[in-house]
């Protein structure tokens, strides 16, 4: 048997490294089973995960929430072939739906193969597509196959991939560059990181196919330095590919030569915009440039360049192996194939989800995600991160494709999907994203630099109980100005969280402004605290937790809160075991 431990960043953060060490310690010199690692399978809420495989690669058991203390029992179960001793650790049937309801193309190898092994990738069919392309296809045929597939950029804009490749190929230049955008700056998004950590060769192979198609002699991956494991695994893959003549000079004897460099970025959100990314790679401050010229004509080092994100390249190999028509058969008329989402927030089963375009938001949240934690009531879903918008619970039948999501005021984005329940203040949510975009604005253009700050100030005033009549209209006016006059996508989409929350939750804004109340009780400045004398037992726990002595009362007698002294820290409500503290 073989034991594989999920050691993506999520698994390691949950303790997978300690589990691995404990399993190694539990093995004896007579044991014949092997230990290995795999990447993230996407079930982040169940980490650490340990899979037990038979010698014929049949999955015998998937163990979840494994601790180092479980290692001796696991080792004994694998040693004897009797898995009854670890039944309590086995994944439950409803959790298995998290994977069975997905269609995995970009994530097809994630959590199944060792990301540091070229052999494991090749055994799974890796580099077969590259061999086919270099041996039997012209660059024009590759571009035509990608065109047939309908693959669009998965970084957020949804621009046809083939068109960008064709433009870069047709523009003259002594040197051409193919770039992978792995900056991934959206809060709550981790698709690109997981793919690079778990299946780096797939991204590398897709990039090589793209480089061959456009005639590039060098490839670059722009990845944020906060992704050390992704960088480590990608560097290993590059070195392995070079040694196997899959990268570098005269690849596989085809006459095609192309190498790769990793460029680490400082994590600026604006560098998700392709011209700002190019500036950063060139050693300049990451600021967008006016287009045209587009990168396909004048990109990295003033040469024709193509930029796609990690997930886009992760689909290319599958398309070549199975044909563009097979990929186009999935999805909708205007949005083909599958899309990966990072499902986070108040969701029961959070992690990485890949579904065909055309599924609904409800299919993801209630079908794959299992609904909300603690049987909460869905309020909204934030789509597309700071550049996206909030889609209310009433629109969960919305089909996931670029056109349908845009009609709601949100966008597909890179794939962040943050689930919110009734405890979420939508004004506070809009402020959270404006805080982010205002701080991440590069400052080059006035509408974005000042407009996002003014919106942030108004939202701050509202959640602090100082909102004024006319603030909503002023926000809408500022949103229109910033969205239409900003230079790049950061400013152009920054108003989306504000506009969608006003559109669908205007009454919450009005309640904050007119009645100085937060319906979700989430804004500290608008909360009031009192104690229900019918429920208070006089246990004194709340008064002991109060840092400012605002709670008084005799032991075993109902207590009271001095509203003037209360600092609204919520410690009393969290401490009370009888539900006596009333928050309004």
Coordinates of C-alpha atoms in Angstrom, one line a residue:
X1 CA 0.0 0.0 0.0
X2 CA 0.9 3.7 -0.4
X3 CA 0.1 6.5 2.0
X4 CA -0.2 10.0 0.6
X5 CA -0.4 13.2 2.7
X6 CA -1.9 16.4 1.4
X7 CA 0.8 19.0 1.8
X8 CA -0.5 22.1 0.1
X9 CA -0.4 25.3 2.1
X10 CA -3.8 24.6 3.6
X11 CA -2.8 21.1 4.7
X12 CA 0.5 22.3 6.1
X13 CA -1.2 25.1 8.0
X14 CA -3.6 22.5 9.5
X15 CA -0.7 20.4 10.7
X16 CA 0.1 18.0 7.8
X17 CA 3.8 18.3 8.3
X18 CA 3.5 17.1 11.9
X19 CA 1.2 14.2 10.7
X20 CA 3.9 13.2 8.1
X21 CA 6.6 13.2 10.7
X22 CA 4.5 11.2 13.1
X23 CA 3.7 8.6 10.4
X24 CA 7.4 8.3 9.6
X25 CA 8.1 7.7 13.2
X26 CA 5.4 5.1 13.4
X27 CA 6.9 3.0 10.6
X28 CA 9.1 0.1 11.3
X29 CA 12.0 -1.3 9.3
X30 CA 9.8 -4.2 8.2
X31 CA 7.1 -2.0 6.8
X32 CA 6.7 -2.2 3.0
X33 CA 4.2 0.6 2.5
X34 CA 5.5 4.0 1.3
X35 CA 4.8 7.6 2.4
X36 CA 4.5 10.3 -0.1
X37 CA 3.0 13.8 -0.6
X38 CA 0.4 15.2 -2.9
X39 CA -0.9 18.8 -3.3
X40 CA -4.3 20.2 -2.2
X41 CA -7.3 18.3 -3.4
X42 CA -9.5 21.3 -2.7
X43 CA -11.2 20.0 0.5
X44 CA -9.5 22.6 2.6
X45 CA -12.1 22.3 5.4
X46 CA -11.1 18.7 6.0
X47 CA -7.3 19.1 6.3
X48 CA -5.0 17.4 7.2
X49 CA -6.0 14.7 4.7
X50 CA -4.3 11.3 4.4
X51 CA -5.1 9.0 1.5
X52 CA -4.5 5.3 1.5
X53 CA -4.0 3.6 -1.9
X54 CA -3.6 0.0 -2.9
X55 CA -0.6 -0.9 -5.1
X56 CA -2.8 -0.7 -8.2
X57 CA -3.6 3.0 -7.4
X58 CA -7.1 2.2 -6.1
X59 CA -8.1 4.6 -3.3
X60 CA -8.8 2.4 -0.2
X61 CA -9.6 5.2 2.3
X62 CA -9.5 9.0 2.7
X63 CA -8.8 10.0 6.2
X64 CA -9.7 13.6 7.3
X65 CA -8.8 15.9 10.2
X66 CA -5.9 13.6 11.0
X67 CA -3.7 14.5 13.9
X68 CA -0.2 13.2 14.8
X69 CA -1.8 11.1 17.6
X70 CA -3.6 9.1 14.9
X71 CA -0.3 8.0 13.2
X72 CA 0.2 4.7 15.1
X73 CA -3.3 3.5 14.3
X74 CA -3.0 4.5 10.7
X75 CA 0.4 2.8 10.4
X76 CA -1.0 -0.4 11.9
X77 CA -4.1 -0.3 9.7
X78 CA -1.9 0.0 6.5
X79 CA 0.5 -2.6 7.8
X80 CA -2.2 -5.2 8.3
X81 CA -4.4 -4.2 5.5
X82 CA -7.3 -4.0 8.0
X83 CA -8.7 -0.4 7.9
X84 CA -11.4 -0.9 10.5
X85 CA -9.2 0.7 13.1
X86 CA -9.3 4.0 11.3
X87 CA -13.0 4.1 10.3
X88 CA -13.6 7.0 12.6
X89 CA -11.2 9.1 10.5
X90 CA -12.8 8.2 7.1
X91 CA -14.5 10.9 5.1
X92 CA -18.3 11.0 5.5
X93 CA -20.5 10.3 2.5
X94 CA -22.0 13.8 2.3
X95 CA -18.4 15.3 2.2
X96 CA -17.6 13.1 -0.7
X97 CA -20.2 15.1 -2.7
X98 CA -17.8 18.0 -2.6
X99 CA -15.7 16.3 -5.2
X100 CA -18.2 14.1 -7.0
X101 CA -20.3 17.1 -8.0
X102 CA -17.4 18.9 -9.6
X103 CA -15.9 18.6 -13.2
X104 CA -12.2 19.0 -12.7
X105 CA -10.0 20.0 -15.7
X106 CA -7.6 22.6 -14.4
X107 CA -7.6 20.8 -11.0
X108 CA -7.5 17.3 -12.6
X109 CA -4.2 16.3 -10.9
X110 CA -4.4 18.3 -7.8
X111 CA -4.3 16.2 -4.7
X112 CA -3.7 13.0 -6.7
X113 CA 0.0 13.3 -7.8
X114 CA 3.2 14.3 -6.1
X115 CA 3.8 17.9 -7.3
X116 CA 7.6 17.5 -7.0
X117 CA 7.8 14.5 -9.3
X118 CA 8.1 14.7 -13.0
X119 CA 7.6 10.9 -13.2
X120 CA 4.3 11.2 -11.4
X121 CA 3.1 13.9 -13.8
X122 CA 4.2 11.9 -16.9
X123 CA 2.5 8.8 -15.6
X124 CA -0.7 10.8 -15.4
X125 CA -0.2 11.7 -19.1
X126 CA 1.9 14.8 -18.6
X127 CA 3.9 16.3 -21.6
X128 CA 2.0 14.1 -24.0
X129 CA 0.3 17.2 -25.4
X130 CA 3.6 19.1 -25.8
X131 CA 5.1 16.1 -27.7
X132 CA 2.0 16.1 -30.0
X133 CA 2.2 19.8 -30.6
X134 CA 5.9 19.9 -31.4
X135 CA 5.7 16.8 -33.6
X136 CA 2.4 17.2 -35.4
X137 CA 1.0 20.7 -35.2
X138 CA 1.9 24.1 -36.6
X139 CA 1.5 27.2 -34.3
X140 CA -1.5 28.2 -36.4
X141 CA -3.1 24.9 -35.7
X142 CA -2.6 25.2 -32.0
X143 CA -4.2 28.6 -32.0
X144 CA -7.1 27.3 -34.0
X145 CA -7.6 24.5 -31.5
X146 CA -7.7 26.9 -28.7
X147 CA -10.1 29.1 -30.7
X148 CA -12.4 26.1 -31.2
X149 CA -12.3 25.4 -27.4
X150 CA -13.7 28.9 -26.6
X151 CA -11.2 29.2 -23.8
X152 CA -11.3 32.7 -22.3
X153 CA -8.8 34.2 -19.8
X154 CA -9.5 33.1 -16.3
X155 CA -7.9 36.0 -14.6
X156 CA -11.1 38.1 -14.6
X157 CA -11.5 39.8 -18.0
X158 CA -12.6 36.7 -19.9
X159 CA -10.9 37.8 -23.1
X160 CA -10.6 35.1 -25.8
X161 CA -7.3 33.3 -25.3
X162 CA -6.8 32.5 -29.0
X163 CA -7.1 36.2 -30.0
X164 CA -4.3 37.3 -27.6
X165 CA -2.1 34.4 -28.8
X166 CA -2.8 35.2 -32.5
X167 CA -2.1 38.9 -32.0
X168 CA 1.3 38.2 -30.3
X169 CA 2.2 35.8 -33.0
X170 CA 1.4 38.2 -35.8
X171 CA 3.2 41.2 -34.4
X172 CA 6.8 41.3 -35.6
X173 CA 9.6 41.2 -33.1
X174 CA 13.1 39.6 -32.7
X175 CA 12.1 38.3 -29.2
X176 CA 8.7 37.4 -27.9
X177 CA 7.7 36.6 -24.4
X178 CA 5.0 34.5 -22.8
X179 CA 4.0 35.6 -19.3
X180 CA 2.0 33.8 -16.5
X181 CA 0.3 36.1 -14.1
X182 CA 0.3 34.4 -10.7
X183 CA 0.0 37.6 -8.7
X184 CA -3.5 36.6 -7.4
X185 CA -4.2 39.6 -5.2
X186 CA -7.9 39.2 -4.5
X187 CA -8.8 38.7 -0.8
X188 CA -10.3 35.2 -0.4
X189 CA -8.8 33.8 -3.7
X190 CA -6.2 31.0 -3.7
X191 CA -6.9 29.1 -7.0
X192 CA -3.6 30.0 -8.7
X193 CA -1.6 29.3 -5.6
X194 CA -3.1 25.9 -5.2
X195 CA -2.6 25.0 -8.8
X196 CA 1.1 26.0 -8.8
X197 CA 1.6 24.1 -5.5
X198 CA -0.2 21.0 -6.6
X199 CA 0.4 20.6 -10.3
X200 CA 3.2 23.0 -11.5
X201 CA 4.1 20.8 -14.5
X202 CA 0.6 21.2 -15.9
X203 CA 1.0 25.0 -15.9
X204 CA 4.5 24.7 -17.3
X205 CA 3.4 22.5 -20.1
X206 CA 0.5 24.8 -21.0
X207 CA 2.9 27.7 -21.1
X208 CA 5.2 25.8 -23.4
X209 CA 2.4 25.1 -25.8
X210 CA 1.4 28.8 -25.7
X211 CA 5.0 29.9 -26.3
X212 CA 5.3 27.6 -29.3
X213 CA 2.1 29.1 -30.7
X214 CA 3.2 32.7 -30.4
X215 CA 6.8 32.1 -31.2
X216 CA 8.2 33.1 -27.8
X217 CA 11.8 32.3 -26.9
X218 CA 11.4 33.0 -23.2
X219 CA 8.6 32.6 -20.6
X220 CA 8.2 34.3 -17.2
X221 CA 6.0 33.6 -14.2
X222 CA 5.2 36.6 -12.1
X223 CA 4.3 35.3 -8.7
X224 CA 3.9 37.0 -5.4
X225 CA 6.6 36.4 -2.9
X226 CA 4.0 35.4 -0.3
X227 CA 3.6 32.1 -2.1
X228 CA 6.8 30.4 -1.1
X229 CA 5.6 26.8 -1.6
X230 CA 4.2 27.6 -5.0
X231 CA 7.6 29.1 -6.0
X232 CA 9.5 26.2 -4.5
X233 CA 7.4 23.6 -6.5
X234 CA 7.6 25.6 -9.7
X235 CA 11.3 25.9 -9.4
X236 CA 11.6 22.2 -8.9
X237 CA 9.4 21.6 -12.0
X238 CA 11.5 24.0 -14.1
X239 CA 14.8 22.2 -13.1
X240 CA 13.2 18.8 -13.8
X241 CA 11.9 19.9 -17.2
X242 CA 15.3 21.2 -18.2
X243 CA 17.0 18.0 -17.3
X244 CA 14.5 16.0 -19.3
X245 CA 14.9 18.3 -22.4
X246 CA 11.4 19.6 -22.0
X247 CA 12.6 23.1 -21.5
X248 CA 15.6 25.0 -22.8
X249 CA 17.4 24.5 -26.1
X250 CA 16.0 22.4 -28.9
X251 CA 13.2 20.9 -26.9
X252 CA 12.7 17.2 -27.7
X253 CA 14.8 17.6 -30.8
X254 CA 12.0 19.7 -32.4
X255 CA 14.1 22.8 -33.1
X256 CA 11.9 24.8 -30.7
X257 CA 13.8 26.5 -27.9
X258 CA 12.3 28.2 -24.9
X259 CA 13.3 28.8 -21.3
X260 CA 11.6 30.1 -18.2
X261 CA 12.3 32.6 -15.4
X262 CA 10.4 33.2 -12.1
X263 CA 9.9 36.8 -11.2
X264 CA 8.8 37.4 -7.6
X265 CA 6.5 40.4 -6.9
X266 CA 5.9 42.3 -3.8
X267 CA 2.2 41.5 -3.7
X268 CA 0.6 44.7 -5.2
X269 CA -3.0 44.2 -6.2
X270 CA -2.6 46.6 -9.1
X271 CA 0.0 44.3 -10.6
X272 CA -2.8 42.0 -11.6
X273 CA -3.3 44.5 -14.5
X274 CA -1.1 43.4 -17.3
X275 CA 0.7 46.6 -18.1
X276 CA 1.4 47.2 -14.3
X277 CA 2.7 43.7 -14.1
X278 CA 5.1 44.3 -17.0
X279 CA 6.4 47.5 -15.4
X280 CA 7.1 45.5 -12.2
X281 CA 8.9 42.8 -14.1
X282 CA 11.0 45.4 -15.8
X283 CA 12.1 46.8 -12.4
X284 CA 9.8 49.8 -12.4
X285 CA 7.1 50.7 -10.0
X286 CA 3.9 48.7 -10.7
X287 CA 1.7 51.2 -12.5
X288 CA -0.5 50.7 -15.5
X289 CA 0.2 52.2 -18.9
X290 CA -2.2 53.7 -21.4
X291 CA -3.4 51.2 -24.0
X292 CA -2.9 51.0 -26.9
X293 CA -0.3 49.8 -27.6
X294 CA -1.3 46.5 -26.1
X295 CA 1.2 44.0 -24.7
X296 CA 0.8 41.8 -27.8
X297 CA 2.5 44.6 -29.8
X298 CA 4.6 46.4 -27.1
X299 CA 4.9 44.4 -23.9
X300 CA 7.8 43.1 -21.8
X301 CA 11.0 44.9 -22.8
X302 CA 9.1 46.6 -25.6
X303 CA 8.6 43.2 -27.3
X304 CA 5.4 41.4 -28.3
X305 CA 4.2 39.6 -25.2
X306 CA 1.2 37.4 -24.2
X307 CA -0.1 37.4 -20.6
X308 CA -2.6 34.8 -19.2
X309 CA -3.2 33.7 -15.7
X310 CA -2.3 30.4 -14.1
X311 CA -5.7 28.7 -14.5
X312 CA -5.8 29.7 -18.2
X313 CA -2.6 27.8 -18.9
X314 CA -3.7 24.9 -16.7
X315 CA -6.5 24.2 -19.2
X316 CA -4.4 24.2 -22.4
X317 CA -2.9 20.8 -22.0
X318 CA -6.4 19.2 -21.5
X319 CA -7.7 21.0 -24.6
X320 CA -4.8 19.7 -26.8
X321 CA -5.2 16.1 -25.5
X322 CA -9.0 16.0 -25.8
X323 CA -9.7 18.5 -28.5
X324 CA -11.2 22.0 -28.5
X325 CA -14.7 20.7 -29.3
X326 CA -14.7 18.6 -26.1
X327 CA -13.9 21.6 -24.0
X328 CA -16.5 23.8 -25.9
X329 CA -19.1 21.1 -25.2
X330 CA -19.1 22.2 -21.6
X331 CA -20.5 25.5 -20.5
X332 CA -22.9 28.0 -22.1
X333 CA -23.1 29.6 -25.5
X334 CA -21.0 32.5 -24.5
X335 CA -18.8 31.0 -21.7
X336 CA -17.1 27.6 -22.5
X337 CA -15.4 25.1 -20.3
X338 CA -15.1 25.0 -16.5
X339 CA -14.2 27.6 -13.9
X340 CA -12.3 27.2 -10.6
X341 CA -13.7 29.1 -7.5
X342 CA -12.3 29.6 -4.1
X343 CA -15.3 29.0 -1.9
X344 CA -14.9 30.8 1.4
X345 CA -16.8 32.6 4.1
X346 CA -19.8 31.3 6.1
X347 CA -19.9 28.1 4.1
X348 CA -20.0 24.6 5.5
X349 CA -17.6 23.0 3.0
X350 CA -15.0 25.6 1.9
X351 CA -12.2 25.0 -0.5
X352 CA -11.5 24.8 -4.2
X353 CA -14.4 24.1 -6.6
X354 CA -14.3 23.5 -10.3
X355 CA -17.6 23.4 -12.1
X356 CA -18.8 23.7 -15.8
X357 CA -19.9 27.2 -16.8
X358 CA -23.7 27.2 -16.8
X359 CA -24.1 25.8 -13.3
X360 CA -25.9 28.2 -10.9
X361 CA -24.6 29.9 -7.8
X362 CA -27.0 27.8 -5.8
X363 CA -25.5 24.6 -7.2
X364 CA -22.1 25.6 -5.9
X365 CA -23.2 27.0 -2.5
X366 CA -25.8 24.4 -1.5
X367 CA -24.9 21.5 -3.7
X368 CA -21.1 21.4 -3.5
X369 CA -20.6 23.7 -0.5
X370 CA -23.3 22.0 1.6
X371 CA -25.0 25.2 2.6
X372 CA -24.1 27.6 5.3
X373 CA -22.3 26.9 8.6
X374 CA -24.5 26.4 11.7
X375 CA -27.6 26.3 9.4
X376 CA -27.3 30.0 8.8
X377 CA -29.4 31.9 6.4
X378 CA -27.7 33.0 3.1
X379 CA -27.6 36.8 2.7
X380 CA -25.3 37.4 -0.3
X381 CA -22.3 36.1 -2.2
X382 CA -19.4 38.4 -3.0
X383 CA -18.1 37.5 -6.5
X384 CA -14.9 38.6 -8.0
X385 CA -13.2 40.1 -4.9
X386 CA -12.6 43.8 -4.6
X387 CA -13.4 44.2 -8.3
X388 CA -16.6 42.3 -8.1
X389 CA -20.0 42.7 -6.4
X390 CA -22.5 41.3 -4.0
X391 CA -25.1 39.0 -5.4
X392 CA -28.1 38.6 -3.0
X393 CA -29.7 35.4 -1.9
X394 CA -32.7 36.0 -4.2
X395 CA -30.5 35.6 -7.2
X396 CA -28.9 32.2 -6.4
X397 CA -30.5 30.9 -9.6
X398 CA -28.1 33.1 -11.6
X399 CA -26.1 31.0 -14.1
X400 CA -22.3 31.2 -13.8
X401 CA -21.1 32.7 -17.0
X402 CA -19.6 36.1 -17.8
X403 CA -22.8 37.7 -19.2
X404 CA -25.2 36.5 -16.5
X405 CA -23.0 37.6 -13.7
X406 CA -22.3 41.0 -15.2
X407 CA -26.1 41.5 -15.4
X408 CA -26.2 41.3 -11.6
X409 CA -23.6 44.0 -11.2
X410 CA -20.9 41.5 -10.2
X411 CA -18.2 39.9 -12.3
X412 CA -16.7 36.4 -12.6
X413 CA -13.3 37.8 -11.7
X414 CA -10.5 35.4 -11.0
X415 CA -12.9 33.2 -9.0
X416 CA -13.3 34.4 -5.4
X417 CA -16.7 33.4 -4.0
X418 CA -17.2 34.7 -0.4
X419 CA -20.5 33.5 1.2
X420 CA -22.2 35.8 3.8
X421 CA -25.0 35.1 6.2
X422 CA -27.4 37.4 8.0
X423 CA -24.7 38.4 10.5
X424 CA -22.8 40.3 7.8
X425 CA -23.3 44.1 7.4
X426 CA -23.4 44.9 3.8
X427 CA -22.3 48.5 4.3
X428 CA -19.3 47.1 6.3
X429 CA -18.6 44.7 3.5
X430 CA -18.5 47.5 1.0
X431 CA -16.2 49.4 3.3
X432 CA -13.9 46.4 3.7
X433 CA -13.3 46.2 -0.1
X434 CA -13.0 50.0 -0.5
X435 CA -10.4 50.0 2.3
X436 CA -8.5 47.5 0.2
X437 CA -8.7 49.2 -3.2
X438 CA -8.0 52.6 -1.8
X439 CA -4.8 51.3 -0.2
X440 CA -3.8 49.3 -3.3
X441 CA -4.4 52.1 -5.8
X442 CA -1.1 53.0 -7.4
X443 CA -2.0 56.7 -7.4
X444 CA -1.2 57.3 -11.0
X445 CA -4.6 58.6 -12.0
X446 CA -6.6 61.2 -10.0
X447 CA -10.1 59.5 -10.3
X448 CA -8.9 56.3 -8.7
X449 CA -6.4 57.9 -6.2
X450 CA -8.8 60.4 -4.8
X451 CA -12.2 58.8 -5.7
X452 CA -11.6 55.6 -3.8
X453 CA -10.5 57.6 -0.8
X454 CA -13.6 59.7 -0.8
X455 CA -15.8 56.7 -1.1
X456 CA -13.9 55.0 1.8
X457 CA -14.3 58.1 4.0
X458 CA -18.1 58.2 3.3
X459 CA -18.5 54.5 4.1
X460 CA -16.4 54.9 7.3
X461 CA -18.7 57.8 8.4
X462 CA -21.8 55.7 7.8
X463 CA -20.6 52.6 9.8
X464 CA -19.5 54.9 12.6
X465 CA -23.0 56.4 13.0
X466 CA -22.2 59.7 11.4
X467 CA -23.9 59.1 8.1
X468 CA -25.9 62.0 6.5
X469 CA -28.8 62.3 4.2
X470 CA -27.4 62.4 0.7
X471 CA -24.5 60.1 1.4
X472 CA -26.0 57.3 -0.7
X473 CA -26.5 59.6 -3.7
X474 CA -23.0 61.0 -3.3
X475 CA -21.6 57.5 -3.3
X476 CA -23.4 56.7 -6.5
X477 CA -22.1 59.8 -8.1
X478 CA -18.5 59.1 -7.1
X479 CA -18.9 55.5 -8.3
X480 CA -19.9 56.6 -11.7
X481 CA -17.0 59.0 -11.9
X482 CA -14.4 56.6 -10.7
X483 CA -15.6 53.8 -12.8
X484 CA -15.7 55.8 -16.0
X485 CA -12.6 57.9 -15.7
X486 CA -10.0 55.6 -14.1
X487 CA -7.0 54.4 -16.2
X488 CA -7.0 50.7 -15.4
X489 CA -9.3 47.9 -14.2
X490 CA -8.6 48.5 -10.5
X491 CA -10.3 51.9 -10.5
X492 CA -12.8 51.0 -13.1
X493 CA -14.2 48.1 -11.0
X494 CA -13.5 49.5 -7.5
X495 CA -17.1 50.9 -7.3
X496 CA -18.7 47.5 -7.9
X497 CA -19.0 46.4 -4.2
X498 CA -20.5 49.8 -3.3
X499 CA -22.9 49.8 -6.3
X500 CA -24.2 46.3 -5.7
X501 CA -24.7 46.7 -2.0
X502 CA -26.6 49.9 -2.6
X503 CA -28.6 48.2 -5.4
X504 CA -29.7 45.2 -3.4
X505 CA -29.4 46.4 0.3
X506 CA -30.2 50.1 0.1
X507 CA -32.4 49.7 3.2
X508 CA -29.3 48.8 5.2
X509 CA -27.6 52.0 4.2
X510 CA -30.7 54.0 5.1
X511 CA -31.0 52.3 8.5
X512 CA -27.4 53.2 9.3
X513 CA -27.9 56.8 8.2
X514 CA -31.4 57.6 9.5
X515 CA -31.8 55.4 12.5
X516 CA -28.1 54.9 13.5
X517 CA -28.7 51.2 13.6
X518 CA -26.8 48.3 12.0
X519 CA -29.4 45.6 11.2
X520 CA -26.7 42.9 11.3
X521 CA -25.3 44.3 14.7
X522 CA -21.9 44.1 13.2
X523 CA -20.8 47.8 13.3
X524 CA -19.5 48.4 16.8
X525 CA -20.3 52.1 16.9
X526 CA -24.0 51.4 16.2
X527 CA -24.5 48.6 18.7
X528 CA -26.2 49.0 22.0
X529 CA -25.9 46.5 24.9
X530 CA -28.4 45.7 27.7
X531 CA -29.0 42.7 30.0
X532 CA -32.4 40.9 30.0
X533 CA -33.2 40.6 33.8
X534 CA -35.4 37.5 33.1
X535 CA -32.4 35.6 31.7
X536 CA -29.5 37.0 33.8
X537 CA -28.5 34.6 36.7
X538 CA -26.1 37.0 38.2
X539 CA -23.1 34.7 37.5
X540 CA -20.9 37.9 37.3
X541 CA -18.9 36.4 34.3
X542 CA -19.9 39.4 32.1
X543 CA -18.8 41.9 34.6
X544 CA -15.5 40.2 35.1
X545 CA -14.9 40.2 31.3
X546 CA -15.8 43.9 31.0
X547 CA -12.5 45.9 30.7
X548 CA -14.0 49.2 31.7
X549 CA -16.3 48.3 34.5
X550 CA -19.5 49.2 32.7
X551 CA -21.4 46.2 34.2
X552 CA -22.6 46.2 37.7
X553 CA -24.8 44.0 40.0
X554 CA -24.9 41.8 43.0
X555 CA -24.0 38.1 42.7
X556 CA -27.0 36.0 41.8
X557 CA -28.9 39.1 40.9
X558 CA -29.6 40.6 37.5
X559 CA -26.9 42.9 36.3
X560 CA -27.1 46.2 34.3
X561 CA -24.9 47.8 31.7
X562 CA -24.0 51.5 31.9
X563 CA -24.5 52.5 28.2
X564 CA -22.4 55.7 28.7
X565 CA -19.3 53.7 29.9
X566 CA -19.7 50.8 27.5
X567 CA -17.1 50.6 24.7
X568 CA -19.0 48.0 22.7
X569 CA -16.2 45.4 22.8
X570 CA -18.7 42.5 22.7
X571 CA -16.8 40.6 25.4
X572 CA -19.9 40.4 27.6
X573 CA -22.1 38.9 24.9
X574 CA -19.4 36.4 24.1
X575 CA -19.0 35.4 27.7
X576 CA -22.6 35.1 28.7
X577 CA -23.8 31.4 28.6
X578 CA -27.5 32.2 29.2
X579 CA -28.2 34.6 26.3
X580 CA -28.9 37.4 28.7
X581 CA -26.8 40.1 27.0
X582 CA -29.0 41.7 24.3
X583 CA -27.2 43.3 21.4
X584 CA -29.3 45.7 19.3

